[in-house]
PDB file of C-alpha atoms and ligand atoms in Angstrom:
ATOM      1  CA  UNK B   1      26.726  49.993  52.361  1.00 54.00           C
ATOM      2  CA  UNK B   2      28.041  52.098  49.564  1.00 59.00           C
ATOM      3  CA  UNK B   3      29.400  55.325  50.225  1.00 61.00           C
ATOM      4  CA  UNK B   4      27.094  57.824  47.627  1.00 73.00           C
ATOM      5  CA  UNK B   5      29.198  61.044  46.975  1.00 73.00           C
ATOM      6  CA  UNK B   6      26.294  62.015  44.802  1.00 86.00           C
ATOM      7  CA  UNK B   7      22.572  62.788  45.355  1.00 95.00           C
ATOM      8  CA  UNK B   8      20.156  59.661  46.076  1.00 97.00           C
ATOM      9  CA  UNK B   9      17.179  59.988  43.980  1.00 98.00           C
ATOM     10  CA  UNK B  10      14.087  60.593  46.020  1.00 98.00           C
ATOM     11  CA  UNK B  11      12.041  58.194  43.833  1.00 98.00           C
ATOM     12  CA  UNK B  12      13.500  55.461  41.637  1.00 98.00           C
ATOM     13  CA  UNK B  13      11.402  53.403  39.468  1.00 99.00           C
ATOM     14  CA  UNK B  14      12.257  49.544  38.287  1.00 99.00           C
ATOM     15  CA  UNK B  15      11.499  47.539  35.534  1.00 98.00           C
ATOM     16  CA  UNK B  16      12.137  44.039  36.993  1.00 98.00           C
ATOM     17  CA  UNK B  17      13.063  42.115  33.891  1.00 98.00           C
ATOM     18  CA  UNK B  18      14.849  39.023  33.046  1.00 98.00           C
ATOM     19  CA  UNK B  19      13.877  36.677  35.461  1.00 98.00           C
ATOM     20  CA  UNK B  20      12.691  34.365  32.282  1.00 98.00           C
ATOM     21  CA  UNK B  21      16.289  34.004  31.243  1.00 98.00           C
ATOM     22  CA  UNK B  22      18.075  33.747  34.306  1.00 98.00           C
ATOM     23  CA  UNK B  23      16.255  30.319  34.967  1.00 98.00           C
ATOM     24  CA  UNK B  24      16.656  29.286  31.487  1.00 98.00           C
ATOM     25  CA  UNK B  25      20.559  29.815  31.784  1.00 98.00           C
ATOM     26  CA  UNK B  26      20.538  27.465  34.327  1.00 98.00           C
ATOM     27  CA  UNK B  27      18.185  25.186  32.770  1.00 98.00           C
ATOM     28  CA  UNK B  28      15.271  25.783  35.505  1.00 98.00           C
ATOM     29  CA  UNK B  29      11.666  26.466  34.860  1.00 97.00           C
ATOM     30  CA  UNK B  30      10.553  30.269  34.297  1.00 97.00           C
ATOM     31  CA  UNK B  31       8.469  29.901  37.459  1.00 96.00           C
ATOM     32  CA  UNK B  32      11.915  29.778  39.593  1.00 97.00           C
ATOM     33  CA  UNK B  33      12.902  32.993  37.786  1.00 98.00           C
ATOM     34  CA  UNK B  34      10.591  34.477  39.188  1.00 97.00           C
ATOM     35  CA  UNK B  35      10.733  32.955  42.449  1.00 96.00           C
ATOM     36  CA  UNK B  36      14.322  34.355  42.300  1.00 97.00           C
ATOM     37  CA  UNK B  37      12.815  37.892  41.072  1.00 96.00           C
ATOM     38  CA  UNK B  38      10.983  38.386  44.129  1.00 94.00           C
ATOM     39  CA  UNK B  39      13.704  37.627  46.206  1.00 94.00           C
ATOM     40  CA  UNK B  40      15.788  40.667  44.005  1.00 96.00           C
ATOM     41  CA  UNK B  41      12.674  42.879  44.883  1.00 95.00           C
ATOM     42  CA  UNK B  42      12.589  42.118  48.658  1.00 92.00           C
ATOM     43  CA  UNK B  43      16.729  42.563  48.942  1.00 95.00           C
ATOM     44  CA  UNK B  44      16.523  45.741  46.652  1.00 96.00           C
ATOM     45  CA  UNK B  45      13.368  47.050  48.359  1.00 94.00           C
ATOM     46  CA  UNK B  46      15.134  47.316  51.644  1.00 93.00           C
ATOM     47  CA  UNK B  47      18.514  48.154  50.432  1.00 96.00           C
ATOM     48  CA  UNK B  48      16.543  51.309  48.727  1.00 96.00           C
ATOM     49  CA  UNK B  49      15.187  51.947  52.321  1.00 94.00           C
ATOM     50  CA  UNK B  50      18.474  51.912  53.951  1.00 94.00           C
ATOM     51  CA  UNK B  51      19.630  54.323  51.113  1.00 97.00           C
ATOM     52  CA  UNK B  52      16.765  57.067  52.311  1.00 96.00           C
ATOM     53  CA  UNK B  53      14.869  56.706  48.538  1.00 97.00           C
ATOM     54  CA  UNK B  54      11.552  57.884  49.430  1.00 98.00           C
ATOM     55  CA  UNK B  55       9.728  56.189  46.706  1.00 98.00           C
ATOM     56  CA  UNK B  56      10.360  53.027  44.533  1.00 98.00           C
ATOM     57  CA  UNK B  57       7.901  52.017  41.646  1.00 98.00           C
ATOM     58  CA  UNK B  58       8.666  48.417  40.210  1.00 98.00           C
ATOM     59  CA  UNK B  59       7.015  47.012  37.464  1.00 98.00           C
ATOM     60  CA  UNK B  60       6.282  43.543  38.348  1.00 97.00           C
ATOM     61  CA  UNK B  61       3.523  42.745  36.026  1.00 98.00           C
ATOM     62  CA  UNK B  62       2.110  44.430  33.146  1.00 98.00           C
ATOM     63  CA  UNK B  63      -1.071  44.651  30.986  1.00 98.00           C
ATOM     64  CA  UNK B  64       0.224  42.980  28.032  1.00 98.00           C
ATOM     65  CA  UNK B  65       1.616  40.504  30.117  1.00 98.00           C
ATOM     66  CA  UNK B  66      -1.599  38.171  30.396  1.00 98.00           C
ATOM     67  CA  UNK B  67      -0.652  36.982  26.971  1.00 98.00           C
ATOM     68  CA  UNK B  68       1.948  34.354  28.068  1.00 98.00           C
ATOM     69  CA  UNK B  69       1.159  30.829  28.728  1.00 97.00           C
ATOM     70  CA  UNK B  70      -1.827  30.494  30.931  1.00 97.00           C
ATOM     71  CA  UNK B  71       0.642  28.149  33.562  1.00 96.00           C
ATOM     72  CA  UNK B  72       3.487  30.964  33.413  1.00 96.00           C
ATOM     73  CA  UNK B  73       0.608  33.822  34.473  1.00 97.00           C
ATOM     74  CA  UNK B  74      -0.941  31.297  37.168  1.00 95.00           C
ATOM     75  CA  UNK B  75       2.857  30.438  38.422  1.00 95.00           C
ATOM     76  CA  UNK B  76       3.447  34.256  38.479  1.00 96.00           C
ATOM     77  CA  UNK B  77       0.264  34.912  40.614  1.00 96.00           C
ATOM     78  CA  UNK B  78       1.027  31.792  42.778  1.00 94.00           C
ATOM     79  CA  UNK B  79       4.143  33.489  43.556  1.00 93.00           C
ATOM     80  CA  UNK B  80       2.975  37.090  44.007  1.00 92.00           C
ATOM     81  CA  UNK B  81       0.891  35.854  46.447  1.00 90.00           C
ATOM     82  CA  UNK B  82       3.592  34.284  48.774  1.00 87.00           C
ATOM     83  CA  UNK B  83       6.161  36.816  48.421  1.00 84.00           C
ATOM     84  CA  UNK B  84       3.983  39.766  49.094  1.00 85.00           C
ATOM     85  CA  UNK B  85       2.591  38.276  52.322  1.00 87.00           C
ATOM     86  CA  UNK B  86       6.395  38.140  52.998  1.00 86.00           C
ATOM     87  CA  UNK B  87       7.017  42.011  51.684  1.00 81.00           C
ATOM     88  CA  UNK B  88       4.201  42.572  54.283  1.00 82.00           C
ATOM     89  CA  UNK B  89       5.773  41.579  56.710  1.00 85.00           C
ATOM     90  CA  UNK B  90       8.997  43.192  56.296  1.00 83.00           C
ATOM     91  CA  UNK B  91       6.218  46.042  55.201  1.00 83.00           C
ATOM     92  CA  UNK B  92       4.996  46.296  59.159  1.00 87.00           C
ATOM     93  CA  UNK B  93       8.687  45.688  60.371  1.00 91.00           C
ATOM     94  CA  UNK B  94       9.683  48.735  58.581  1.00 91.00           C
ATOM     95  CA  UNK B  95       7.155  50.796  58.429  1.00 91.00           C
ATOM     96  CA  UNK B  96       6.883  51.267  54.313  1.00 92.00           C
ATOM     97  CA  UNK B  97       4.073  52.404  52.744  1.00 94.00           C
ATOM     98  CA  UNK B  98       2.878  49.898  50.045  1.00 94.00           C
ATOM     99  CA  UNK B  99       0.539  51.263  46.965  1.00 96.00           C
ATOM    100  CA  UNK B 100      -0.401  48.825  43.918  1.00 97.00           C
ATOM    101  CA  UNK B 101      -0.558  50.893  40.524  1.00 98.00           C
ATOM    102  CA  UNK B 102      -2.917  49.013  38.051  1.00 98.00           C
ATOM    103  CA  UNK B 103      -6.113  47.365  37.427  1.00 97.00           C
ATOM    104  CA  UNK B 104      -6.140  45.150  40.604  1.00 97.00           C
ATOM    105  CA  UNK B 105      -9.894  43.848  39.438  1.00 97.00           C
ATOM    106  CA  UNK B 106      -8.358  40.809  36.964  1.00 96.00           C
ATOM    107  CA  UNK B 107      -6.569  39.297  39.679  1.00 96.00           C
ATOM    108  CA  UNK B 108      -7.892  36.452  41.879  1.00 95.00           C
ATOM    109  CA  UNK B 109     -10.151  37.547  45.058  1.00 96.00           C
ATOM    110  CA  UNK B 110      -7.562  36.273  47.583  1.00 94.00           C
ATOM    111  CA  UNK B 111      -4.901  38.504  45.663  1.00 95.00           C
ATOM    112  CA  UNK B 112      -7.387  41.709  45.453  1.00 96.00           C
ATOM    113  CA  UNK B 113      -7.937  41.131  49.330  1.00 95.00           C
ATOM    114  CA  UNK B 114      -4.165  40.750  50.135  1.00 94.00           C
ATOM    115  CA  UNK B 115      -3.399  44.294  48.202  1.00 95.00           C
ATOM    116  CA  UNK B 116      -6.520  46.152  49.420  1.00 94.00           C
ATOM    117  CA  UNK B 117      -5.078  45.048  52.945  1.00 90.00           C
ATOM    118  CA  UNK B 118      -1.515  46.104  52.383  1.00 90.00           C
ATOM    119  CA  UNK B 119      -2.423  49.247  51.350  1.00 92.00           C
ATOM    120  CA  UNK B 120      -5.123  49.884  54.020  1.00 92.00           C
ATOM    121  CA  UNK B 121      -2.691  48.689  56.756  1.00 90.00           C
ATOM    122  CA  UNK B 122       0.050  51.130  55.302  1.00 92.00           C
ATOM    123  CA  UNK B 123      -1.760  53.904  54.123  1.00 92.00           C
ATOM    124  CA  UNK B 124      -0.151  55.950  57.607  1.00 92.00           C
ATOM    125  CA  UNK B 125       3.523  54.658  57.221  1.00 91.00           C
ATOM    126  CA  UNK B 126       6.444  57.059  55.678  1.00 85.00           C
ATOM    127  CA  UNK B 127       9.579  55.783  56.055  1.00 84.00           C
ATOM    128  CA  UNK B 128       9.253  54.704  52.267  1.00 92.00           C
ATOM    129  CA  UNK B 129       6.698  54.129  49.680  1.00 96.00           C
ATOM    130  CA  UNK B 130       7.094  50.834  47.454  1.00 96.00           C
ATOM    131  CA  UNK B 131       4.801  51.663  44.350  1.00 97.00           C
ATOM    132  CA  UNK B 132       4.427  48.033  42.984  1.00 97.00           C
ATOM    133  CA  UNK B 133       2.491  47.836  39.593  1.00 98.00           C
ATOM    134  CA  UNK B 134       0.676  44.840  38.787  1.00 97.00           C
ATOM    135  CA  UNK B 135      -1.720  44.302  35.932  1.00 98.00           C
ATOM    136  CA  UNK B 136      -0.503  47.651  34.597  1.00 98.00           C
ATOM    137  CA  UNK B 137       0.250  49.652  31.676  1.00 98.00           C
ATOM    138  CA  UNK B 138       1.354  53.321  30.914  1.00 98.00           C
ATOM    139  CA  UNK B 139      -1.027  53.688  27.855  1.00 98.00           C
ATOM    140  CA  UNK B 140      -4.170  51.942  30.421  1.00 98.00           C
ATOM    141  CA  UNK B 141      -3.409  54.435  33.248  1.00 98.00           C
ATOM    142  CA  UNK B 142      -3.871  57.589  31.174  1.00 98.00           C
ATOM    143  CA  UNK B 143      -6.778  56.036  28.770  1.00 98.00           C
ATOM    144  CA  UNK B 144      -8.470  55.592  32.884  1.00 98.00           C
ATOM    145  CA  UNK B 145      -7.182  59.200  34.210  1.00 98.00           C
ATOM    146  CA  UNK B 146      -8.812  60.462  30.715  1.00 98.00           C
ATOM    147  CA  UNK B 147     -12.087  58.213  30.912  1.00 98.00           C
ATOM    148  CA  UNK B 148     -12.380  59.350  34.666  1.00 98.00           C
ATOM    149  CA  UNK B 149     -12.059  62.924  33.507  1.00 98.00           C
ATOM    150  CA  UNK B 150     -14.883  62.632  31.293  1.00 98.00           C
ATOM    151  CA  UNK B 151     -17.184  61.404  32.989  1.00 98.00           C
ATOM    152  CA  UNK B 152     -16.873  64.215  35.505  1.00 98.00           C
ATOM    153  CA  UNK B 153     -17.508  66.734  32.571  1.00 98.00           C
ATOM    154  CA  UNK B 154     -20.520  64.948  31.722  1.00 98.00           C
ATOM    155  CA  UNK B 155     -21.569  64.976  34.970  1.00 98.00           C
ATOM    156  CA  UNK B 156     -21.358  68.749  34.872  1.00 98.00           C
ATOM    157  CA  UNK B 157     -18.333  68.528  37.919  1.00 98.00           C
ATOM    158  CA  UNK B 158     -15.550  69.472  35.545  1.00 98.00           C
ATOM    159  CA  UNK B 159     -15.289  72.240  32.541  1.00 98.00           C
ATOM    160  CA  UNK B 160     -13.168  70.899  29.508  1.00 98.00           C
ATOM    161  CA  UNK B 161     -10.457  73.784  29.754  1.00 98.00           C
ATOM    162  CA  UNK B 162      -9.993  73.085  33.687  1.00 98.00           C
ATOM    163  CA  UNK B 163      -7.952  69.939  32.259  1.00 98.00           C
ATOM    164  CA  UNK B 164      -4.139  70.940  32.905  1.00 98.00           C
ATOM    165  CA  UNK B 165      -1.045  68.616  33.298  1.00 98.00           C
ATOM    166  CA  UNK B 166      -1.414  68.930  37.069  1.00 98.00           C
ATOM    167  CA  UNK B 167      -5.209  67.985  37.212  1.00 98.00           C
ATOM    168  CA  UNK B 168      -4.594  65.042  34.566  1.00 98.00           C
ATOM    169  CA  UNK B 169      -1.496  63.562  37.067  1.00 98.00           C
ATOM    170  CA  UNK B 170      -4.228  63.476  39.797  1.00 98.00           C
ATOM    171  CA  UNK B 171      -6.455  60.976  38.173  1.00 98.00           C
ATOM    172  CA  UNK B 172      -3.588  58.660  37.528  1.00 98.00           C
ATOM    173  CA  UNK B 173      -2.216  55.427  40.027  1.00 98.00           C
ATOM    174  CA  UNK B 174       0.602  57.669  40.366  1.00 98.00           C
ATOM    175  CA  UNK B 175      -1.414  60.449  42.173  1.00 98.00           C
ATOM    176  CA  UNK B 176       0.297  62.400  44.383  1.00 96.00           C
ATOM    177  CA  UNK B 177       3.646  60.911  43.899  1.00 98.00           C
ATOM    178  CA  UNK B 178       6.523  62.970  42.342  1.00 98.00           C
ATOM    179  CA  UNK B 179       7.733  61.589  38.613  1.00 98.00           C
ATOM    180  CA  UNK B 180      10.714  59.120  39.304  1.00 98.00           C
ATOM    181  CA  UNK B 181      14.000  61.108  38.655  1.00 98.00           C
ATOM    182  CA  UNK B 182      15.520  57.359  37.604  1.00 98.00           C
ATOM    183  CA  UNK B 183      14.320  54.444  36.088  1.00 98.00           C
ATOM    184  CA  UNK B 184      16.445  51.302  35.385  1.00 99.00           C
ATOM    185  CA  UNK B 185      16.009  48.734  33.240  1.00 98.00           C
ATOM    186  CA  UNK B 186      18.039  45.359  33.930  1.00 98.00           C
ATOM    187  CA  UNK B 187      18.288  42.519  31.377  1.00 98.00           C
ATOM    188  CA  UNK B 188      20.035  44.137  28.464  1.00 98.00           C
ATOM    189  CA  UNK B 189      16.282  45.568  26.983  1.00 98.00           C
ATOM    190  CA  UNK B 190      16.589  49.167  25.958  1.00 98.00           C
ATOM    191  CA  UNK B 191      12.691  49.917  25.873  1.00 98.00           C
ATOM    192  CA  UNK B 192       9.846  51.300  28.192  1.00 98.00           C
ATOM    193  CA  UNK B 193       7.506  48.278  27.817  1.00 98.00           C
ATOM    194  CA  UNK B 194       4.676  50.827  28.824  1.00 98.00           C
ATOM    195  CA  UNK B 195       5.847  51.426  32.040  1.00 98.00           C
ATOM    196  CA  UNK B 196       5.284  55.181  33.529  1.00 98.00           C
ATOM    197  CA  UNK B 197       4.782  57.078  29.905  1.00 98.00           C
ATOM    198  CA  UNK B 198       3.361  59.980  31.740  1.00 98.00           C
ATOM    199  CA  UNK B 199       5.944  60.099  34.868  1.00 98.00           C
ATOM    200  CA  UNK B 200       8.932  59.317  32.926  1.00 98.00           C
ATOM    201  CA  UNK B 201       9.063  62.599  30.634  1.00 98.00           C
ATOM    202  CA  UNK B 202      11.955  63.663  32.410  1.00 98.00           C
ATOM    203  CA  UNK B 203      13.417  60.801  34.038  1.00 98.00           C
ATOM    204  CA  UNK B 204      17.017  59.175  33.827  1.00 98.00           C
ATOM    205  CA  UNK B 205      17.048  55.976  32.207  1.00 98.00           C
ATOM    206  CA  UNK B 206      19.723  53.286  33.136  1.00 98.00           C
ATOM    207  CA  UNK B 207      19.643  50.452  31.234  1.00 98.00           C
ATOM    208  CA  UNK B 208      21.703  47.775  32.584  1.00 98.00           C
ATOM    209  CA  UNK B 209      23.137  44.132  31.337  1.00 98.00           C
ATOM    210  CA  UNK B 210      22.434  42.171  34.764  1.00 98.00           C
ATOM    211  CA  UNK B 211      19.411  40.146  34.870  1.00 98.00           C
ATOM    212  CA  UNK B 212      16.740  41.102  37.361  1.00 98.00           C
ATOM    213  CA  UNK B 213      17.097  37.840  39.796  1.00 98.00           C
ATOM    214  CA  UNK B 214      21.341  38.938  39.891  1.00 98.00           C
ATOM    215  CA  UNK B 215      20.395  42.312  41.004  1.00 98.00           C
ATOM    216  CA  UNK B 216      22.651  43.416  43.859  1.00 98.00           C
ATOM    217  CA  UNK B 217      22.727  46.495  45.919  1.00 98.00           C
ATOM    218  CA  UNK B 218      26.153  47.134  43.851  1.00 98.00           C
ATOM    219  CA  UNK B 219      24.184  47.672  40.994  1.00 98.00           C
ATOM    220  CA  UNK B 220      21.963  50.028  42.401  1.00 98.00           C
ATOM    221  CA  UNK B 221      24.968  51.605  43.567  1.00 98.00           C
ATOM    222  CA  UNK B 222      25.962  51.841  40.427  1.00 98.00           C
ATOM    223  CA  UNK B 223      22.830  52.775  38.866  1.00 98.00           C
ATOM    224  CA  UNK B 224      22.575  55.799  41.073  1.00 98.00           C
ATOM    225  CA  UNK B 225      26.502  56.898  40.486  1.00 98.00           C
ATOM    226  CA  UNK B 226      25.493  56.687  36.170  1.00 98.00           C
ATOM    227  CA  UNK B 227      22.612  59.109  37.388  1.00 98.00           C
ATOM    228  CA  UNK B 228      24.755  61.197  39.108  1.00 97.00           C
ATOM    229  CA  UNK B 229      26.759  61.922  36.125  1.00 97.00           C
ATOM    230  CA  UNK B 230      23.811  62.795  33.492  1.00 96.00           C
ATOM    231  CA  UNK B 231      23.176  66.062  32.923  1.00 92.00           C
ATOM    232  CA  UNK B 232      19.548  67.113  33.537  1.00 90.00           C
ATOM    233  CA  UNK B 233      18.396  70.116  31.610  1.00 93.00           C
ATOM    234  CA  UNK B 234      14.556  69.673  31.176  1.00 94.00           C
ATOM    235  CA  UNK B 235      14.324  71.491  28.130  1.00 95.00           C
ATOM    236  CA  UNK B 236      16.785  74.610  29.557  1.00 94.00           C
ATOM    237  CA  UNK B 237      20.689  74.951  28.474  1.00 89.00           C
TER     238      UNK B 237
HETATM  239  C1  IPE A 301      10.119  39.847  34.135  1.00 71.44           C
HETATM  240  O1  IPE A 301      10.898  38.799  33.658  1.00 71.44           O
HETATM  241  C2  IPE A 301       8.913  39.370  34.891  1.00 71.44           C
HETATM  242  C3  IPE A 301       7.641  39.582  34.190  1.00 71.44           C
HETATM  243  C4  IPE A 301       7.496  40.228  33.069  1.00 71.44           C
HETATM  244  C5  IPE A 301       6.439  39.057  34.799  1.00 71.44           C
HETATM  245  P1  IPE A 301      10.569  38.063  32.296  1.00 71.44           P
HETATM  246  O2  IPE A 301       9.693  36.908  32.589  1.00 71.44           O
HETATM  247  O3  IPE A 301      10.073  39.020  31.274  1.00 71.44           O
HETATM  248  O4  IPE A 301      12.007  37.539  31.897  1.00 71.44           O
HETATM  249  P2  IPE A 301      12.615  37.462  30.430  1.00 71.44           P
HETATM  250  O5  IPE A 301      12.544  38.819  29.845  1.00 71.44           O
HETATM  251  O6  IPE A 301      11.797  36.453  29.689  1.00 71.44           O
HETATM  252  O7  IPE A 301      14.024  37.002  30.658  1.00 71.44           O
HETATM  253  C1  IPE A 302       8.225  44.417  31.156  1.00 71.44           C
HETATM  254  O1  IPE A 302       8.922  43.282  30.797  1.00 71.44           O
HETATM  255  C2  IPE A 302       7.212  44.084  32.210  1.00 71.44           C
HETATM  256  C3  IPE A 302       7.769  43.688  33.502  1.00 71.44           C
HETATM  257  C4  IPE A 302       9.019  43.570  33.818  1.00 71.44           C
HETATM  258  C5  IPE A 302       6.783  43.409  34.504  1.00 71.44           C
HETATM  259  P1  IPE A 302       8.491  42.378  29.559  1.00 71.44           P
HETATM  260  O2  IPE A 302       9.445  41.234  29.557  1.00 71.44           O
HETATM  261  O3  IPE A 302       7.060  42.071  29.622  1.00 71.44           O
HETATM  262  O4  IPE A 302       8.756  43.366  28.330  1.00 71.44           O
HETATM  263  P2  IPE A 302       9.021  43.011  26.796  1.00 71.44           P
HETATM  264  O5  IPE A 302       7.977  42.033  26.374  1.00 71.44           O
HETATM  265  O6  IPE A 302      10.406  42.439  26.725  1.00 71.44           O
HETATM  266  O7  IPE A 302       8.954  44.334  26.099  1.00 71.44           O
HETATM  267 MG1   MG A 303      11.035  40.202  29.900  1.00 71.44          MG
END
């Protein structure tokens, strides 16, 4: 392991990106990027525990992401399926806390089960919390927190002017979870793809040119030394 002069964040968020072209560089179907992808998660996931990060949020699937080819979305479930009965396992091993952030109802039944059980047999771990969002979207999550709102005023539960920043973050997936101090972005994109538009207001981005299946502890290591050196004024001098 690294030796970290600097702080480790308590929660680092992930967008897990480029598994697409890692498997076309090496002339493989997309499917065995992603294969490859969830091996990055599972090495990263517990080299993040090791570390002491409290929380880490990856973004494994999004809501905008059901418009690729109906075989690439299948493959991708396919493989979610496998590799988080494998996560769970490690999950139980470890004792980390797994929550899913999105709009589980789209997936498949067996998939719905196998994250309502994760969660369920997790809900009383703490060594670390693995956010993993699947089927979701920044803009989604708050439209939801907003719709849930309402319908609370209409039920006569809430009053309008109760609605502060603290009450809205309680109707999002993120509930209760502090806003990640870093997110990084492998694969050479320099854009949020809707991930965490609430959360992130104040977080550290670190975009980085290594594709997500390549992913190393290294480059977490380095990741978290590029944090280290930013500069984080929230709006102060
Ligand atoms: C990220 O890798 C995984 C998902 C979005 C499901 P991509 O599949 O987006 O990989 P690239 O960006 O095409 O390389
Ligand atoms: C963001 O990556 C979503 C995930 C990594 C799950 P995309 O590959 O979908 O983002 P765009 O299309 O390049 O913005
Ligand atoms: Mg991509």
């Amino acid at each position: 392991m690294a030796e970290h002069s600097g702080q480790i964040p308590c929660h680092i968020a992930i967008i897990m990106d480029g598994n697409g072209r890692w498997a076309k560089r090496r002339g493989l179907p997309r499917t065995a990027g992603h294969a490859a992808g969830a091996e990055a998660f599972r090495r990263i996931a517990n080299y993040c525990r090791t570390l002491g990060v409290k929380y880490l949020t990856v973004y494994a699937f999004s809501t905008e992401n059901w418009k690729r080819s109906a075989e690439e979305v299948s493959g991708i479930m396919k493989l979610l399926g496998k590799y988080l009965e494998e996560a769970l396992e490690d999950m139980e091993k470890n004792h980390v806390r797994f929550r899913f952030f999105g709009d589980l109802s789209r997936l498949s039944p067996a998939l719905q089960k196998l994250c309502q059980d994760a969660q369920a047999r997790s809900a009383d771990y703490s060594e670390v919390q693995v956010n993993f969002c699947l089927n979701y979207g920044g803009r989604d999550e708050i439209v939801r927190a907003s719709q849930r709102f309402a319908e609370e005023v209409a039920a006569g539960k809430r009053q309008p002017e109760e609605l502060t920043e603290e009450l809205l973050s309680s109707y999002l997936y993120s509930a209760n979870v502090p806003d990640p101090e870093l997110i990084i972005r492998p694969s050479g994109e320099m854009r949020t793809s809707n991930f965490l538009l609430w959360q992130s207001a104040y977080s550290e981005y670190v975009f980085m040119d290594v594709l997500w299946p390549d992913f190393q502890p290294k480059d977490l290591d380095a990741a978290i030394a590029e944090y280290n050196r930013r500069n984080r004024r929230f709006g102060g001098v």
